[in-house]
mmCIF file of C-alpha atoms and ligand atoms in Angstrom:
data_model
loop_
_atom_site.group_PDB
_atom_site.id
_atom_site.type_symbol
_atom_site.label_atom_id
_atom_site.label_comp_id
_atom_site.label_asym_id
_atom_site.label_seq_id
_atom_site.Cartn_x
_atom_site.Cartn_y
_atom_site.Cartn_z
ATOM 1 C CA MET A 1 -162.093 40.735 103.448
ATOM 2 C CA SER A 2 -163.529 40.386 100.038
ATOM 3 C CA ILE A 3 -166.457 38.242 99.857
ATOM 4 C CA ALA A 4 -164.267 35.537 98.091
ATOM 5 C CA GLN A 5 -161.638 35.741 100.950
ATOM 6 C CA VAL A 6 -164.447 35.265 103.089
ATOM 7 C CA ILE A 7 -166.139 32.255 101.339
ATOM 8 C CA THR A 8 -162.577 30.757 100.934
ATOM 9 C CA ARG A 9 -162.230 31.239 104.575
ATOM 10 C CA LEU A 10 -165.572 29.398 105.590
ATOM 11 C CA HIS A 11 -165.164 26.911 103.364
ATOM 12 C CA ASN A 12 -161.740 25.648 105.193
ATOM 13 C CA GLU A 13 -163.159 26.743 108.532
ATOM 14 C CA LEU A 14 -166.480 24.607 108.597
ATOM 15 C CA PRO A 15 -166.546 20.953 108.994
ATOM 16 C CA PRO A 16 -167.102 19.145 105.600
ATOM 17 C CA ALA A 17 -170.403 17.801 106.396
ATOM 18 C CA VAL A 18 -171.632 20.969 107.210
ATOM 19 C CA LYS A 19 -173.199 22.567 104.185
ATOM 20 C CA LEU A 20 -172.850 26.403 103.563
ATOM 21 C CA VAL A 21 -175.947 28.515 102.233
ATOM 22 C CA ALA A 22 -174.373 32.211 101.166
ATOM 23 C CA VAL A 23 -177.431 34.154 102.083
ATOM 24 C CA SER A 24 -177.524 36.755 99.207
ATOM 25 C CA LYS A 25 -181.080 37.854 99.802
ATOM 26 C CA TYR A 26 -181.097 41.809 98.522
ATOM 27 C CA LYS A 27 -177.437 41.269 97.301
ATOM 28 C CA SER A 28 -176.760 41.682 93.158
ATOM 29 C CA ALA A 29 -175.814 39.317 91.027
ATOM 30 C CA GLU A 30 -172.256 40.495 90.849
ATOM 31 C CA ALA A 31 -171.945 39.577 94.293
ATOM 32 C CA ILE A 32 -173.094 36.368 94.092
ATOM 33 C CA MET A 33 -170.844 35.682 90.861
ATOM 34 C CA GLU A 34 -167.876 37.022 93.138
ATOM 35 C CA ALA A 35 -169.199 34.140 95.820
ATOM 36 C CA TYR A 36 -169.415 32.045 92.757
ATOM 37 C CA GLY A 37 -166.062 32.584 91.613
ATOM 38 C CA ALA A 38 -164.294 31.813 94.971
ATOM 39 C CA GLY A 39 -166.448 27.704 94.628
ATOM 40 C CA GLN A 40 -169.596 28.638 96.058
ATOM 41 C CA ARG A 41 -172.506 27.258 94.845
ATOM 42 C CA VAL A 42 -175.733 26.951 97.025
ATOM 43 C CA PHE A 43 -177.620 30.372 97.627
ATOM 44 C CA GLY A 44 -180.580 31.476 99.779
ATOM 45 C CA GLU A 45 -182.866 33.736 99.027
ATOM 46 C CA ASN A 46 -186.307 35.200 101.085
ATOM 47 C CA ARG A 47 -187.912 36.942 98.452
ATOM 48 C CA PRO A 48 -189.859 34.455 95.722
ATOM 49 C CA GLN A 49 -189.489 37.053 92.624
ATOM 50 C CA GLU A 50 -185.938 37.855 93.376
ATOM 51 C CA LEU A 51 -185.011 34.406 93.521
ATOM 52 C CA ALA A 52 -186.492 33.408 90.318
ATOM 53 C CA ALA A 53 -184.782 36.532 88.645
ATOM 54 C CA LYS A 54 -181.629 35.371 90.001
ATOM 55 C CA ALA A 55 -182.151 31.768 89.050
ATOM 56 C CA ILE A 56 -182.993 32.555 85.805
ATOM 57 C CA ALA A 57 -180.085 34.900 85.347
ATOM 58 C CA LEU A 58 -177.206 33.312 86.942
ATOM 59 C CA PRO A 59 -175.634 29.877 86.423
ATOM 60 C CA LYS A 60 -177.233 26.555 86.268
ATOM 61 C CA ASP A 61 -175.403 24.942 88.554
ATOM 62 C CA ILE A 62 -175.761 27.050 91.246
ATOM 63 C CA GLU A 63 -178.187 25.260 94.156
ATOM 64 C CA TRP A 64 -180.429 28.031 95.314
ATOM 65 C CA HIS A 65 -182.424 27.245 99.044
ATOM 66 C CA PHE A 66 -186.053 29.295 100.014
ATOM 67 C CA ILE A 67 -184.797 30.246 103.212
ATOM 68 C CA GLY A 68 -188.180 32.755 104.606
ATOM 69 C CA HIS A 69 -191.902 32.657 105.332
ATOM 70 C CA LEU A 70 -193.170 31.676 101.912
ATOM 71 C CA GLN A 71 -196.862 32.951 101.128
ATOM 72 C CA THR A 72 -199.133 29.965 99.656
ATOM 73 C CA ASN A 73 -200.020 32.355 96.373
ATOM 74 C CA LYS A 74 -195.573 32.219 95.765
ATOM 75 C CA VAL A 75 -195.461 28.484 95.957
ATOM 76 C CA LYS A 76 -195.557 28.284 91.943
ATOM 77 C CA MET A 77 -192.745 30.713 91.974
ATOM 78 C CA VAL A 78 -190.231 29.253 93.277
ATOM 79 C CA LEU A 79 -190.492 25.589 93.258
ATOM 80 C CA PRO A 80 -189.277 25.158 89.657
ATOM 81 C CA TYR A 81 -185.743 26.877 90.735
ATOM 82 C CA ILE A 82 -185.352 25.398 93.935
ATOM 83 C CA ALA A 83 -183.560 22.308 95.662
ATOM 84 C CA LEU A 84 -184.209 22.891 99.196
ATOM 85 C CA LEU A 85 -186.879 25.100 101.148
ATOM 86 C CA HIS A 86 -186.063 25.556 104.704
ATOM 87 C CA SER A 87 -189.019 27.043 105.960
ATOM 88 C CA LEU A 88 -192.395 24.914 105.879
ATOM 89 C CA ASP A 89 -194.176 26.959 108.658
ATOM 90 C CA SER A 90 -197.724 26.013 108.240
ATOM 91 C CA VAL A 91 -200.306 22.789 107.309
ATOM 92 C CA HIS A 92 -201.625 25.193 104.726
ATOM 93 C CA LEU A 93 -198.761 25.581 103.317
ATOM 94 C CA ILE A 94 -197.445 22.077 103.205
ATOM 95 C CA GLU A 95 -201.072 21.268 101.661
ATOM 96 C CA GLU A 96 -200.046 23.864 98.873
ATOM 97 C CA VAL A 97 -196.342 22.590 98.401
ATOM 98 C CA ASN A 98 -197.344 19.319 98.087
ATOM 99 C CA LYS A 99 -199.719 20.078 95.478
ATOM 100 C CA GLU A 100 -197.974 22.175 93.339
ATOM 101 C CA ALA A 101 -194.681 19.541 93.496
ATOM 102 C CA GLY A 102 -197.319 16.737 92.330
ATOM 103 C CA LYS A 103 -198.020 19.335 89.240
ATOM 104 C CA LEU A 104 -194.416 19.768 88.762
ATOM 105 C CA GLY A 105 -193.833 15.937 88.834
ATOM 106 C CA ARG A 106 -191.514 16.393 91.564
ATOM 107 C CA ARG A 107 -191.138 15.837 94.907
ATOM 108 C CA ILE A 108 -189.793 18.584 96.697
ATOM 109 C CA GLU A 109 -187.265 18.327 99.646
ATOM 110 C CA CYS A 110 -188.161 20.667 102.474
ATOM 111 C CA LEU A 111 -187.309 21.318 105.838
ATOM 112 C CA ILE A 112 -189.942 21.767 109.124
ATOM 113 C CA GLU A 113 -189.234 25.151 110.530
ATOM 114 C CA VAL A 114 -189.385 25.292 114.427
ATOM 115 C CA HIS A 115 -190.268 28.081 116.589
ATOM 116 C CA ILE A 116 -187.279 27.695 119.168
ATOM 117 C CA ALA A 117 -186.150 31.401 119.880
ATOM 118 C CA GLN A 118 -188.285 33.237 122.498
ATOM 119 C CA GLU A 119 -188.849 35.978 120.540
ATOM 120 C CA GLU A 120 -192.810 36.343 119.757
ATOM 121 C CA SER A 121 -191.999 37.072 115.900
ATOM 122 C CA LYS A 122 -190.370 33.932 114.885
ATOM 123 C CA GLN A 123 -192.464 31.652 112.671
ATOM 124 C CA GLY A 124 -193.057 28.311 112.726
ATOM 125 C CA PHE A 125 -194.408 25.398 114.911
ATOM 126 C CA THR A 126 -193.465 24.891 118.081
ATOM 127 C CA PRO A 127 -191.253 22.010 119.251
ATOM 128 C CA GLN A 128 -194.626 19.507 120.508
ATOM 129 C CA GLU A 129 -196.613 20.557 116.899
ATOM 130 C CA ALA A 130 -193.814 19.370 115.161
ATOM 131 C CA ILE A 131 -193.343 16.084 116.413
ATOM 132 C CA SER A 132 -196.858 15.463 115.856
ATOM 133 C CA LEU A 133 -197.157 16.899 112.559
ATOM 134 C CA SER A 134 -194.246 14.020 111.544
ATOM 135 C CA GLU A 135 -197.384 11.788 111.941
ATOM 136 C CA ARG A 136 -198.955 12.886 108.956
ATOM 137 C CA PHE A 137 -196.103 13.395 106.533
ATOM 138 C CA SER A 138 -197.321 10.392 104.627
ATOM 139 C CA GLU A 139 -200.499 12.655 103.897
ATOM 140 C CA TRP A 140 -198.178 14.817 101.292
ATOM 141 C CA PRO A 141 -196.368 12.705 99.647
ATOM 142 C CA ASP A 142 -194.724 14.952 97.123
ATOM 143 C CA ILE A 143 -192.873 16.634 99.806
ATOM 144 C CA ARG A 144 -189.653 14.775 100.897
ATOM 145 C CA PHE A 145 -189.243 15.834 104.478
ATOM 146 C CA ARG A 146 -185.474 16.435 105.127
ATOM 147 C CA GLY A 147 -185.381 17.925 109.148
ATOM 148 C CA VAL A 148 -185.964 20.668 110.634
ATOM 149 C CA MET A 149 -184.860 24.589 110.227
ATOM 150 C CA GLY A 150 -184.719 27.097 113.354
ATOM 151 C CA MET A 151 -183.237 30.286 114.344
ATOM 152 C CA ALA A 152 -182.069 31.267 117.790
ATOM 153 C CA SER A 153 -183.087 34.591 119.893
ATOM 154 C CA PHE A 154 -181.222 37.378 118.793
ATOM 155 C CA VAL A 155 -179.454 37.935 122.255
ATOM 156 C CA GLU A 156 -176.120 38.267 123.443
ATOM 157 C CA ASP A 157 -176.729 35.562 125.878
ATOM 158 C CA ARG A 158 -174.831 32.511 124.797
ATOM 159 C CA ASP A 159 -176.079 29.752 127.107
ATOM 160 C CA ARG A 160 -179.491 30.731 125.885
ATOM 161 C CA ILE A 161 -178.732 30.675 121.829
ATOM 162 C CA ARG A 162 -177.054 27.037 122.904
ATOM 163 C CA GLU A 163 -179.749 25.698 124.264
ATOM 164 C CA GLU A 164 -182.285 26.615 121.611
ATOM 165 C CA PHE A 165 -180.140 25.069 118.893
ATOM 166 C CA ARG A 166 -180.152 21.985 121.357
ATOM 167 C CA ARG A 167 -184.208 21.594 121.430
ATOM 168 C CA LEU A 168 -184.070 21.992 117.546
ATOM 169 C CA LYS A 169 -181.569 19.171 117.696
ATOM 170 C CA GLN A 170 -183.593 16.922 120.170
ATOM 171 C CA VAL A 171 -186.954 17.427 118.442
ATOM 172 C CA ALA A 172 -184.939 16.473 114.766
ATOM 173 C CA ALA A 173 -183.987 13.196 116.804
ATOM 174 C CA GLN A 174 -187.421 12.734 117.687
ATOM 175 C CA ILE A 175 -188.537 12.459 114.705
ATOM 176 C CA ALA A 176 -185.726 11.027 112.357
ATOM 177 C CA GLY A 177 -186.516 7.470 114.726
ATOM 178 C CA LYS A 178 -189.549 7.772 112.408
ATOM 179 C CA VAL A 179 -189.355 9.064 109.372
ATOM 180 C CA PRO A 180 -186.568 7.737 106.751
ATOM 181 C CA ASP A 181 -184.075 10.461 105.447
ATOM 182 C CA PHE A 182 -184.842 13.164 108.461
ATOM 183 C CA ASP A 183 -180.805 13.981 108.666
ATOM 184 C CA GLN A 184 -180.652 18.030 107.844
ATOM 185 C CA ILE A 185 -180.523 20.467 110.926
ATOM 186 C CA SER A 186 -180.409 23.646 109.182
ATOM 187 C CA MET A 187 -179.523 26.415 112.073
ATOM 188 C CA GLY A 188 -176.756 28.717 112.702
ATOM 189 C CA MET A 189 -176.597 32.375 111.086
ATOM 190 C CA SER A 190 -173.950 34.725 110.845
ATOM 191 C CA SER A 191 -173.982 35.935 115.296
ATOM 192 C CA ASP A 192 -174.436 32.299 115.977
ATOM 193 C CA TYR A 193 -173.541 29.731 113.518
ATOM 194 C CA PRO A 194 -169.756 28.291 115.865
ATOM 195 C CA ILE A 195 -172.685 27.319 118.293
ATOM 196 C CA ALA A 196 -175.089 25.827 115.976
ATOM 197 C CA ILE A 197 -171.888 24.049 114.567
ATOM 198 C CA GLU A 198 -171.497 22.528 118.147
ATOM 199 C CA GLU A 199 -174.476 21.705 118.622
ATOM 200 C CA GLY A 200 -175.034 19.425 115.580
ATOM 201 C CA SER A 201 -176.422 21.813 112.778
ATOM 202 C CA THR A 202 -175.985 20.329 109.448
ATOM 203 C CA ILE A 203 -177.018 23.137 107.251
ATOM 204 C CA VAL A 204 -175.399 26.778 108.030
ATOM 205 C CA ARG A 205 -177.363 29.836 106.507
ATOM 206 C CA ILE A 206 -174.430 32.920 106.540
ATOM 207 C CA GLY A 207 -175.577 36.379 104.587
ATOM 208 C CA THR A 208 -173.592 39.382 107.086
ATOM 209 C CA GLU A 209 -170.807 37.387 107.471
ATOM 210 C CA ILE A 210 -169.890 37.065 103.477
ATOM 211 C CA PHE A 211 -171.857 39.879 101.844
ATOM 212 C CA GLY A 212 -171.590 42.897 104.367
ATOM 213 C CA SER A 213 -174.813 44.297 106.001
ATOM 214 C CA ARG A 214 -177.569 44.435 104.080
ATOM 215 C CA GLY A 215 -178.022 48.234 105.004
HETATM 216 C C1 LIG B 1 -181.234 36.578 106.519
HETATM 217 C C2 LIG B 1 -181.122 35.418 106.822
HETATM 218 C C3 LIG B 1 -180.018 34.513 107.257
HETATM 219 C C4 LIG B 1 -179.350 35.305 107.154
HETATM 220 O O1 LIG B 1 -178.665 35.845 108.415
HETATM 221 P P1 LIG B 1 -177.002 36.753 108.472
HETATM 222 O O2 LIG B 1 -177.196 37.312 109.854
HETATM 223 O O3 LIG B 1 -176.948 37.855 107.859
HETATM 224 O O4 LIG B 1 -175.996 35.856 107.929
HETATM 225 C C5 LIG B 1 -180.247 33.215 107.926
HETATM 226 N N1 LIG B 1 -181.493 32.729 108.161
HETATM 227 C C6 LIG B 1 -182.551 33.220 107.490
HETATM 228 C C7 LIG B 1 -183.706 32.889 107.849
HETATM 229 C C8 LIG B 1 -182.259 34.393 107.490
HETATM 230 O O5 LIG B 1 -184.295 35.394 106.913
#
């Protein structure tokens, strides 16, 4: 299937309330424009320089999301271009995003990244840390905390993946009672998005399934 065909299929298949982020990292402007031509407007990137260059070169009605680990010294480079930052993974980064958002005069929409996988390498706050952190959101008035993001373990065991997504949803629900508009759950990638949707995802981040492997 072509890029455009996969986009059309996903637009038909995903529940209307679930937002599709087409993860275009490492992919060319031509590939992005093929998805755009099929009606896709939301794209995700994980390298600051690449995101800024694409945002400048490509149509202005594209909504860019930053989905990877963001170094504090790169915050300035990406904030002007993004509609949503999925990956707040430290207080240090939160402080920096809040500061730069203030300078831009714009509240930035962000998600708290929660570590739900058992694998060591995954970034993010533990569920308990995320819940505690939510007590402090008012310290950062230039961030609009909209929800959580998480990645399940890369395993075959679908029950385990489901458990991890369920855990993320529980964390979101615990915070949502206390924080206005905290209603987004970014979970689900090419290999596991159907499970994520069953477990309450509101945003899926799909790359390989749309654009092919990143080699
Ligand atoms: C690359 C990436 C994705 C997309 O993964 P695929 O398996 O290619 O769909 C989703 N989320 C994050 C955080 C990523 O870095």
